[in-house]
PDB file of C-alpha atoms and ligand atoms in Angstrom:
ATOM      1  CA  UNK A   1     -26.690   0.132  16.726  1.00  0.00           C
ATOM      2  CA  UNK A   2     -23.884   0.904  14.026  1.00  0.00           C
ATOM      3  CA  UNK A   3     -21.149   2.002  14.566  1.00  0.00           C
ATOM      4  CA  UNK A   4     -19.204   4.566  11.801  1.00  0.00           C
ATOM      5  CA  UNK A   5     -16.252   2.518  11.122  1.00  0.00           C
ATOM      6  CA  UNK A   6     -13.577   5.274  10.797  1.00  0.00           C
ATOM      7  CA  UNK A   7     -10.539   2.591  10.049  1.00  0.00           C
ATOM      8  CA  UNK A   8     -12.408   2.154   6.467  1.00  0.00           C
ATOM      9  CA  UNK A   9     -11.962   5.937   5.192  1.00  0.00           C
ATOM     10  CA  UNK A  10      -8.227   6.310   7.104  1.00  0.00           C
ATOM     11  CA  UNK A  11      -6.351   2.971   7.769  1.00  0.00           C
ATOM     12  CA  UNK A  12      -3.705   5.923   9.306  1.00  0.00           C
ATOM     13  CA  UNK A  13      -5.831   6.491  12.176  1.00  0.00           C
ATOM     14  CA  UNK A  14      -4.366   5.563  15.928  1.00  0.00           C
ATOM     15  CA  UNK A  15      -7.289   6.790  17.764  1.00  0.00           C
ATOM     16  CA  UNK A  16     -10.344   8.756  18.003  1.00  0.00           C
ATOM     17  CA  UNK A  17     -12.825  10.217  21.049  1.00  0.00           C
ATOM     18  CA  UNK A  18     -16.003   8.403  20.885  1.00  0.00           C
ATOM     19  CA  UNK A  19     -19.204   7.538  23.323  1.00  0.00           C
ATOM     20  CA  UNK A  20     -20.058   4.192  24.490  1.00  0.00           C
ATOM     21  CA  UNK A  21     -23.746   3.275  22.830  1.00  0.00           C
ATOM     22  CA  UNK A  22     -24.217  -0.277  24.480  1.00  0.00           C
ATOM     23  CA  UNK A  23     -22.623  -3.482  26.269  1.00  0.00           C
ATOM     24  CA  UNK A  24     -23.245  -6.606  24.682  1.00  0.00           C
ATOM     25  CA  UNK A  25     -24.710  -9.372  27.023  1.00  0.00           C
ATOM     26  CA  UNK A  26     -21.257 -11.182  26.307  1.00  0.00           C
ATOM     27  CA  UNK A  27     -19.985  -8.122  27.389  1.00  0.00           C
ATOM     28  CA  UNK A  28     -18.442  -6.210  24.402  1.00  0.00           C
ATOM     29  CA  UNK A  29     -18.597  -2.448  24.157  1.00  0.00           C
ATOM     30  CA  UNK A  30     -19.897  -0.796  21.478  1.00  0.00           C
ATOM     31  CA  UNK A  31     -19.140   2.817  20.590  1.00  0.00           C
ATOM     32  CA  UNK A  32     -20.863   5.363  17.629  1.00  0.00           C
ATOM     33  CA  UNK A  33     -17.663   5.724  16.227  1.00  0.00           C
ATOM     34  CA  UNK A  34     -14.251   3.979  16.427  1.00  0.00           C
ATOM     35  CA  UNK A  35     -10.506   3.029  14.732  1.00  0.00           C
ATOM     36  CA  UNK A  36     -10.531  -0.762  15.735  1.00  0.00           C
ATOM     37  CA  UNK A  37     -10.458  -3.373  12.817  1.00  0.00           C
ATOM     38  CA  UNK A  38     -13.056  -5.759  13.645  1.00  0.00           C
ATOM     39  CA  UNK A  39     -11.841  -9.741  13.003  1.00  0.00           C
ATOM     40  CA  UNK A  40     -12.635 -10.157   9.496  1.00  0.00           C
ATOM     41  CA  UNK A  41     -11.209 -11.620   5.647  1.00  0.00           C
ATOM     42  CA  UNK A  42      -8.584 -13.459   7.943  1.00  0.00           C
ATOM     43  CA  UNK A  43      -7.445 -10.521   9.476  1.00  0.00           C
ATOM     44  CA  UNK A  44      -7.390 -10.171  13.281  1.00  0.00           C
ATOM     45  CA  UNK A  45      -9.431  -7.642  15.391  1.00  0.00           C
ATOM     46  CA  UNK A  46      -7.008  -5.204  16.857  1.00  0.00           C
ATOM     47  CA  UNK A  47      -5.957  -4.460  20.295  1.00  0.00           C
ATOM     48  CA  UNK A  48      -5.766  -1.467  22.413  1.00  0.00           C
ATOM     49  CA  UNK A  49      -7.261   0.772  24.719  1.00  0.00           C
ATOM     50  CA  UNK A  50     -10.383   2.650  25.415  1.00  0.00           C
ATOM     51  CA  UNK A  51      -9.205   5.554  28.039  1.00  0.00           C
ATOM     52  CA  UNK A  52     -11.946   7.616  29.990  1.00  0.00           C
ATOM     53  CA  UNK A  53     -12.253  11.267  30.857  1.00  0.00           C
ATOM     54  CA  UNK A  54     -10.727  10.424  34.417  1.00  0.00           C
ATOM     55  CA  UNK A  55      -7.901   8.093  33.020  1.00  0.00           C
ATOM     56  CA  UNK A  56      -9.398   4.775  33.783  1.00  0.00           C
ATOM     57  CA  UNK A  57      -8.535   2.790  30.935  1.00  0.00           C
ATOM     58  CA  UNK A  58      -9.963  -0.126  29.797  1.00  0.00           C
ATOM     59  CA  UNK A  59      -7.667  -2.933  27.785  1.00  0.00           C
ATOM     60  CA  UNK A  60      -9.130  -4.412  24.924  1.00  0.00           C
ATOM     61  CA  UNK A  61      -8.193  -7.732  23.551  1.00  0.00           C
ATOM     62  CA  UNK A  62      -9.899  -7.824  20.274  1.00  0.00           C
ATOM     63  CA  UNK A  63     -12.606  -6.276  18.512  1.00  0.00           C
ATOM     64  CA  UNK A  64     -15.725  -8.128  16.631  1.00  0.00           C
ATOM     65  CA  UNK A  65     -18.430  -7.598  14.397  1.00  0.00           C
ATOM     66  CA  UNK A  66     -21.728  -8.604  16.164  1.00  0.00           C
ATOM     67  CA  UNK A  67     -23.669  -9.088  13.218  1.00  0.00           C
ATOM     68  CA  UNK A  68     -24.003 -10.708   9.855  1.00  0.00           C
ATOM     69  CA  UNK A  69     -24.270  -7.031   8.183  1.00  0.00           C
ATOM     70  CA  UNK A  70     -20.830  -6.297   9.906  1.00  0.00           C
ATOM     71  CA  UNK A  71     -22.414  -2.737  10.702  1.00  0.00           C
ATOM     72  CA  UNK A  72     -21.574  -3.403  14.810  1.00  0.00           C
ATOM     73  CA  UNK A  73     -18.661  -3.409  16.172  1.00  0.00           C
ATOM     74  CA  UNK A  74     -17.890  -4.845  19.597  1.00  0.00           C
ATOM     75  CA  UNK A  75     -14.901  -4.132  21.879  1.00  0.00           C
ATOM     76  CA  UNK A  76     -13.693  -7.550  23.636  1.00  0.00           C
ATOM     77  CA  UNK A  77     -12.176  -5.970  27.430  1.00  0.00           C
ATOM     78  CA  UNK A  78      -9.270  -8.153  28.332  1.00  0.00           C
ATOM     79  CA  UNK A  79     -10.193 -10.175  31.422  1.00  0.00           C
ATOM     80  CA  UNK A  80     -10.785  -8.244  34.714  1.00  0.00           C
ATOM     81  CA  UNK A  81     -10.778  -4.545  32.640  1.00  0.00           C
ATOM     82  CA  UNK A  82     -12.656  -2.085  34.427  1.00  0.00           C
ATOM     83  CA  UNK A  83     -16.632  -1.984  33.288  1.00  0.00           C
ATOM     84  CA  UNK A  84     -17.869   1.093  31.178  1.00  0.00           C
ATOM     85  CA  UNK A  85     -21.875   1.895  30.590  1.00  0.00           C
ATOM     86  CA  UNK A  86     -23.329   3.616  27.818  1.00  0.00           C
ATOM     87  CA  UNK A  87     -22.682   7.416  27.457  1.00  0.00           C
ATOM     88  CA  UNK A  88     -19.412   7.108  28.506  1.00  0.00           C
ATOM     89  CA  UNK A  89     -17.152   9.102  26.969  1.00  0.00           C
ATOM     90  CA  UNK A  90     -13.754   7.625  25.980  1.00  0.00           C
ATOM     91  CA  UNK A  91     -10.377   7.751  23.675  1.00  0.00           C
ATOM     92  CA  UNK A  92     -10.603   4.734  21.545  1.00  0.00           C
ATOM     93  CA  UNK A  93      -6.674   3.915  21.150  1.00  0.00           C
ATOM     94  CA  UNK A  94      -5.405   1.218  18.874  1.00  0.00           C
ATOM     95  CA  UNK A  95      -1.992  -0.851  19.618  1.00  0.00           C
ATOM     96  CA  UNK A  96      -0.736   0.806  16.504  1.00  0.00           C
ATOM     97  CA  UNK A  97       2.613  -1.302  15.413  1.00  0.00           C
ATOM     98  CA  UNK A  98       0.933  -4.492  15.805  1.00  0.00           C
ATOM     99  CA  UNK A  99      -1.989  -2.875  13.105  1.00  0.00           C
ATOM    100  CA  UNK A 100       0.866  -0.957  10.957  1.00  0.00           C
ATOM    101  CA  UNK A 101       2.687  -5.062  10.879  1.00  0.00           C
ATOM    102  CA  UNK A 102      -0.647  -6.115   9.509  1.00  0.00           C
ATOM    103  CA  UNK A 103      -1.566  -3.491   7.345  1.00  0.00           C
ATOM    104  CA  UNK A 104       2.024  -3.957   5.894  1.00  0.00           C
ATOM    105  CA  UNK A 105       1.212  -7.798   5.578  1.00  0.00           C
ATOM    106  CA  UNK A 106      -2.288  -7.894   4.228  1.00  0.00           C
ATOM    107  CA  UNK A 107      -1.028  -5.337   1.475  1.00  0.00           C
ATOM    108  CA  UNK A 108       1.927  -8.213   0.962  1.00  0.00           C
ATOM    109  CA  UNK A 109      -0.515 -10.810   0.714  1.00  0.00           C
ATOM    110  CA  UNK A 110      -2.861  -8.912  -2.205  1.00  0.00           C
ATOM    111  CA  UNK A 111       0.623  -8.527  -4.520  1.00  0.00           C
ATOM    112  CA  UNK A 112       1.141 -12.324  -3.806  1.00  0.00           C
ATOM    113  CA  UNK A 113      -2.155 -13.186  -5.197  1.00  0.00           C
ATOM    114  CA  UNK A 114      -1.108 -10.764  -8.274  1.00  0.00           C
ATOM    115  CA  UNK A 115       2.091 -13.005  -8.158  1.00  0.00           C
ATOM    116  CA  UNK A 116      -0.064 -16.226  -8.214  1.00  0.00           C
ATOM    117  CA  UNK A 117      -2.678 -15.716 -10.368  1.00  0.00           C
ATOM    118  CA  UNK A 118      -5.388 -18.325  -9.111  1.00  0.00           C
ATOM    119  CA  UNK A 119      -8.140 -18.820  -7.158  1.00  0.00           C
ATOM    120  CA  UNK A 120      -7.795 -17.753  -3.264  1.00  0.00           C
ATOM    121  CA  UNK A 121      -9.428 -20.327  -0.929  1.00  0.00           C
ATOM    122  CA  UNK A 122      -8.487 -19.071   2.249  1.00  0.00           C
ATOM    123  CA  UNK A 123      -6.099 -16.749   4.022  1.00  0.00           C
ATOM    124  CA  UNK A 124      -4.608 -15.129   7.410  1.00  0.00           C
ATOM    125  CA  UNK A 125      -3.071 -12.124   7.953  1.00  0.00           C
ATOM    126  CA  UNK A 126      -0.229 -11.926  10.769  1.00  0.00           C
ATOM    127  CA  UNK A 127       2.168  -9.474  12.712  1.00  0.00           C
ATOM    128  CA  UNK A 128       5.460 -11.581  11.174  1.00  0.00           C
ATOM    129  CA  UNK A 129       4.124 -14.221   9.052  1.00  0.00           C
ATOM    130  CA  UNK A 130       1.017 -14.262   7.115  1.00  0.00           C
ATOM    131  CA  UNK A 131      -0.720 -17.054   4.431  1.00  0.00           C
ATOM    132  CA  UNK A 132      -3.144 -17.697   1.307  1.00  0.00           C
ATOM    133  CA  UNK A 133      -4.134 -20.258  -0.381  1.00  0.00           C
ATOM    134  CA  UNK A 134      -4.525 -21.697  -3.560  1.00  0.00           C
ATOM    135  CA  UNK A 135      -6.485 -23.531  -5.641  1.00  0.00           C
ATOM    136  CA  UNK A 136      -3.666 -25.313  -7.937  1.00  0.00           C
ATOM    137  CA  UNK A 137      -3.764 -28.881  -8.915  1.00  0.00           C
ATOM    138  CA  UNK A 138      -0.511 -29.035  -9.536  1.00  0.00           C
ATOM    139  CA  UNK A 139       2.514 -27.150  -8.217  1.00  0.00           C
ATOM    140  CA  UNK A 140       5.794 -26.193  -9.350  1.00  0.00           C
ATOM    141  CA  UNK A 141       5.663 -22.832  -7.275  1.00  0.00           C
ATOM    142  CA  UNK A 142       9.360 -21.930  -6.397  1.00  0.00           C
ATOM    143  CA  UNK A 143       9.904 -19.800  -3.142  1.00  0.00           C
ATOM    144  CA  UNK A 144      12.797 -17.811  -4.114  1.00  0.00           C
ATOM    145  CA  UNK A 145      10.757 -16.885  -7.755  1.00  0.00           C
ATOM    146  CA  UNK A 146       7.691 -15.753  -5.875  1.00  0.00           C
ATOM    147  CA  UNK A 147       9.457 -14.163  -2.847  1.00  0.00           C
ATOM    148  CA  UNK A 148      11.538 -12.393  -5.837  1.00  0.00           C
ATOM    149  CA  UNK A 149       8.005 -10.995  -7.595  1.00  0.00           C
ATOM    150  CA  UNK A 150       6.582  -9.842  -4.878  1.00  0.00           C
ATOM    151  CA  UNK A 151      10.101  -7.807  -4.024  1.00  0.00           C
ATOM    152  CA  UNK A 152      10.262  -6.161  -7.458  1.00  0.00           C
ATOM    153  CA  UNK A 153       6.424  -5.202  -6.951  1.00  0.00           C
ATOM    154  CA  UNK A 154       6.968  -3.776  -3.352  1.00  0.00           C
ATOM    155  CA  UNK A 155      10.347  -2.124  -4.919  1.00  0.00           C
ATOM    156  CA  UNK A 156       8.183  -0.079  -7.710  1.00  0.00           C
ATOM    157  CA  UNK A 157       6.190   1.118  -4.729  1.00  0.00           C
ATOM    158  CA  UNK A 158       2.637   1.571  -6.096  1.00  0.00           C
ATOM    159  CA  UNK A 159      -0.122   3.670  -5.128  1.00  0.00           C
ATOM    160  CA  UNK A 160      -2.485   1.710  -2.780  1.00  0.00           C
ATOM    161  CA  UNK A 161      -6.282   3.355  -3.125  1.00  0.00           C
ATOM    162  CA  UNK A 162     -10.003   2.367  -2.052  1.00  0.00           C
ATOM    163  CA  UNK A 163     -13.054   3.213  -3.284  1.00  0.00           C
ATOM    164  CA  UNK A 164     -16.780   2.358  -2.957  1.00  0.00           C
ATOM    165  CA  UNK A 165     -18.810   1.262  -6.185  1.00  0.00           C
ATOM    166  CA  UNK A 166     -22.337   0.313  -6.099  1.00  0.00           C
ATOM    167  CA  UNK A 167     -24.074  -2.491  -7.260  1.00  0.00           C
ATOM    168  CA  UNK A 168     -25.352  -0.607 -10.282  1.00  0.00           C
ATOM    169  CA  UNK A 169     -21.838   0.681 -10.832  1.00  0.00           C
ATOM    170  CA  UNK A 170     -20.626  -2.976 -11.126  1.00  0.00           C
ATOM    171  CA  UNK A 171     -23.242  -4.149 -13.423  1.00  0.00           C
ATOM    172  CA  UNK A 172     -22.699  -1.420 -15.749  1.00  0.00           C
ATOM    173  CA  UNK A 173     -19.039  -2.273 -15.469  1.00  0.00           C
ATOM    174  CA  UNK A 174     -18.254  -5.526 -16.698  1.00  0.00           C
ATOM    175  CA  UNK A 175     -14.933  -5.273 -17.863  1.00  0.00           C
ATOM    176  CA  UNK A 176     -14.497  -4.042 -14.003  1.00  0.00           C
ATOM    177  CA  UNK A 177     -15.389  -7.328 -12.690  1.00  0.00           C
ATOM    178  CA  UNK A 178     -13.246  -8.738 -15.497  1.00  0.00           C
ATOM    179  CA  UNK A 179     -10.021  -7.263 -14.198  1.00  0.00           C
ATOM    180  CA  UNK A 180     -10.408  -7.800 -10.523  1.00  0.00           C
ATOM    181  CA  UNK A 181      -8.824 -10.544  -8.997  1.00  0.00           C
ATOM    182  CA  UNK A 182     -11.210 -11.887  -6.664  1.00  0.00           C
ATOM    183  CA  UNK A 183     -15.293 -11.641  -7.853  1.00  0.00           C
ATOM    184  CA  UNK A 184     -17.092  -9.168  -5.586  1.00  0.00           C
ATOM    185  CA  UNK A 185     -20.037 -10.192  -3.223  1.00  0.00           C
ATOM    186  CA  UNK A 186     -23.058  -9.443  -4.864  1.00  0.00           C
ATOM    187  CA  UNK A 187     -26.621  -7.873  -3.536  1.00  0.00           C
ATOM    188  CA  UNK A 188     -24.698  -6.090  -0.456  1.00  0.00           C
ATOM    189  CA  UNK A 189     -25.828  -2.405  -2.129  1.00  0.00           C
ATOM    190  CA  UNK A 190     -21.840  -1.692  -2.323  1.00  0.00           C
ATOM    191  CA  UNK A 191     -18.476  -3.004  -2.575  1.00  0.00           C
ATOM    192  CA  UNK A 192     -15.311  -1.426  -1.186  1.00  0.00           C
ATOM    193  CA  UNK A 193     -12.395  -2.001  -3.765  1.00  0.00           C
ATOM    194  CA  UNK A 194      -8.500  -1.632  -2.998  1.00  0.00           C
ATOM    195  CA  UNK A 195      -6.291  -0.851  -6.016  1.00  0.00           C
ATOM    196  CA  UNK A 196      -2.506  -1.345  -6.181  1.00  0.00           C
ATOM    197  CA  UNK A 197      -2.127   0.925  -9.176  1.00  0.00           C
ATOM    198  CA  UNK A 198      -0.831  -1.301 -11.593  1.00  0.00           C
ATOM    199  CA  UNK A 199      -0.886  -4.702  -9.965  1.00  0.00           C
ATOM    200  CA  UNK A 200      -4.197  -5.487  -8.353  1.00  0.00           C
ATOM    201  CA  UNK A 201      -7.861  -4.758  -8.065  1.00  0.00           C
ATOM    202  CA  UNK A 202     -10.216  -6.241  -5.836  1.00  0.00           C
ATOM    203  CA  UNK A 203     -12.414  -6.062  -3.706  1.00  0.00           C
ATOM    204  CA  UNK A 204     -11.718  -6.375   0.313  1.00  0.00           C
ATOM    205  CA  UNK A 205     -12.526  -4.746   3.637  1.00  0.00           C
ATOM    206  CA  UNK A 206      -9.238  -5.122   4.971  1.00  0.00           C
ATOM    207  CA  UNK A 207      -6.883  -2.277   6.117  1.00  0.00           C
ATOM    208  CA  UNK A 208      -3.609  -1.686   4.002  1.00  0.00           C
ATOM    209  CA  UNK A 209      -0.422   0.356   3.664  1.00  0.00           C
ATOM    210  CA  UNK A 210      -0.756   3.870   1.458  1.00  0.00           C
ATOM    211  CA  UNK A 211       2.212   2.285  -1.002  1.00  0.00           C
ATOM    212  CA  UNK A 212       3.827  -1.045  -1.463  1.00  0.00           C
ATOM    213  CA  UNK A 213       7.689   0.174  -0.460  1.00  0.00           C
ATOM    214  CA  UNK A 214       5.615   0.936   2.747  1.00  0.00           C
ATOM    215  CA  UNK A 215       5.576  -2.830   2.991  1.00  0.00           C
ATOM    216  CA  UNK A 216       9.311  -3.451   3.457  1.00  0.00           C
ATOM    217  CA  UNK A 217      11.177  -6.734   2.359  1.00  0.00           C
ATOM    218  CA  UNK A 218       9.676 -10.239   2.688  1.00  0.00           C
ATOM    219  CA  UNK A 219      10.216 -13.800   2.278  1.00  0.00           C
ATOM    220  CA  UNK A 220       8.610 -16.701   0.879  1.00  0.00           C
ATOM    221  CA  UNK A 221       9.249 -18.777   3.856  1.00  0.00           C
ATOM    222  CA  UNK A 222       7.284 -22.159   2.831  1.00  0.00           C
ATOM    223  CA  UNK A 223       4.877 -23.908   0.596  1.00  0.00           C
ATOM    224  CA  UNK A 224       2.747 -26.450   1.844  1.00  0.00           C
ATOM    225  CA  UNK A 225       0.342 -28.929   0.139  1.00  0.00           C
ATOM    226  CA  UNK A 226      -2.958 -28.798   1.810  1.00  0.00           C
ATOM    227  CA  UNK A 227      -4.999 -31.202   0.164  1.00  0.00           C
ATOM    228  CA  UNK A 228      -5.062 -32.378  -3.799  1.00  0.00           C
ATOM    229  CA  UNK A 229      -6.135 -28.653  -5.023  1.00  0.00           C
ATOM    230  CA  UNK A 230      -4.834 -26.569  -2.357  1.00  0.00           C
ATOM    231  CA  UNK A 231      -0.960 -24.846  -1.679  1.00  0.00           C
ATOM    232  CA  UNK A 232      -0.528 -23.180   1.308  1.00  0.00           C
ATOM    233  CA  UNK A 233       2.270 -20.293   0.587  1.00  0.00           C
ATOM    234  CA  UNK A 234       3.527 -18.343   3.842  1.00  0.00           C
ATOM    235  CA  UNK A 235       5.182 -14.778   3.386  1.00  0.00           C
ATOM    236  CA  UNK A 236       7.279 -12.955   6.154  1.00  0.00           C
ATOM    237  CA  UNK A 237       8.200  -9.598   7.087  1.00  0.00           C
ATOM    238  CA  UNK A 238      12.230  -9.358   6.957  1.00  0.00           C
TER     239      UNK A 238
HETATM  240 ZN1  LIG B 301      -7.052  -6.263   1.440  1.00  0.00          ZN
END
């Protein structure tokens, strides 16, 4: 059953009432509506709490998409939570300054791909420190260059904006395509794009901060080689 995924529309959004439509045989809740970022694109599930009309409230360690369509989302109760059944009503609660460190960080990590202009083979978003990387035969990446780029980008404090464009959109938009930064999935009906106005476009599920000065200072803190083609390149919140 789908849930309506309310973090999409409103990354802003600390909770929300919603109705339990189901338990998962490996337990999981799932609701009709709810403000949890299910584990995806390298960023973690989050963590709250689902509270019930009487107060009972149920911890949740993580929250999961239970299918390939990521249109479910599941609700992971922390070990020995109390058990809900469906048409329970509950407050859907998210641990908000552990999502407001990654929103801040995945929004980091898009104006270091703008900074490093190559192919993306892999990434992970987290509260302090978060990583890409890179598809670059050959190095020469200096820390305190990049960590400087991405500064003067968060400094300027761009406009951070989604929007949904349909398959038919995108093929009658080529240049589109062109200027986006990562190549969109294809044959999915629609594509959710983020925009830093100015810096990057492409297209990603993710949740993110409204403006990069939102962001705060960070840190190149190291650059690893992972293999001949691949740099690892960690970023930190100060
Ligand atoms: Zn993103």
């Amino acid at each position: 059953m789908p849930t309506e995924c309310l973090f999409r529309d409103d990354s802003y959004l600390k909770q929300c009432d919603a109705r339990v439509l189901a338990i998962t045989e490996q337990g999981g809740i799932v609701l009709d509506r709810t403000v949890f970022y299910a584990n995806s694109g390298g960023q973690p599930g989050d963590s709250g709490t689902l509270i019930c009309a009487d107060g009972t409230r149920v911890p949740i360690a993580t929250a999961v998409y239970t299918d390939a369509a990521k249109s479910e989302i599941a609700h992971v109760p922390a070990p020995g939570a109390p058990a809900l059944k469906p048409g329970d009503a509950v407050t859907a609660a998210i641990d908000w300054d552990q999502r407001h460190a990654r929103m801040r960080m995945h929004t980091a990590l898009h104006l270091l791909s703008a900074a490093l202009p190559y192919a993306v083979t892999g990434g992970s978003v987290g509260e302090r420190e978060s990583r890409l990387d890179f598809d670059i035969p050959e190095a020469g990446l200096d820390k305190d260059a990049i960590t400087a780029m991405v500064n003067e980008m968060i400094a300027r404090n761009a406009a951070v904006s989604s929007r949904w464009i349909t398959d038919e959109e995108l093929a009658a938009n080529p240049s589109l395509v062109k200027t986006m930064s990562v190549k969109p999935p294809l044959g999915t009906g629609r594509v959710r794009l983020i925009e830093i106005a100015g810096l990057d476009l492409q297209p990603c599920g993710g949740t993110h901060v409204r403006a990069t000065a939102e962001i705060g200072a960070v840190r190149v803190t190291q650059i690893e080689k992972k293999g001949k083609q691949n740099r690892r390149v960690r970023l930190a919140l100060i």
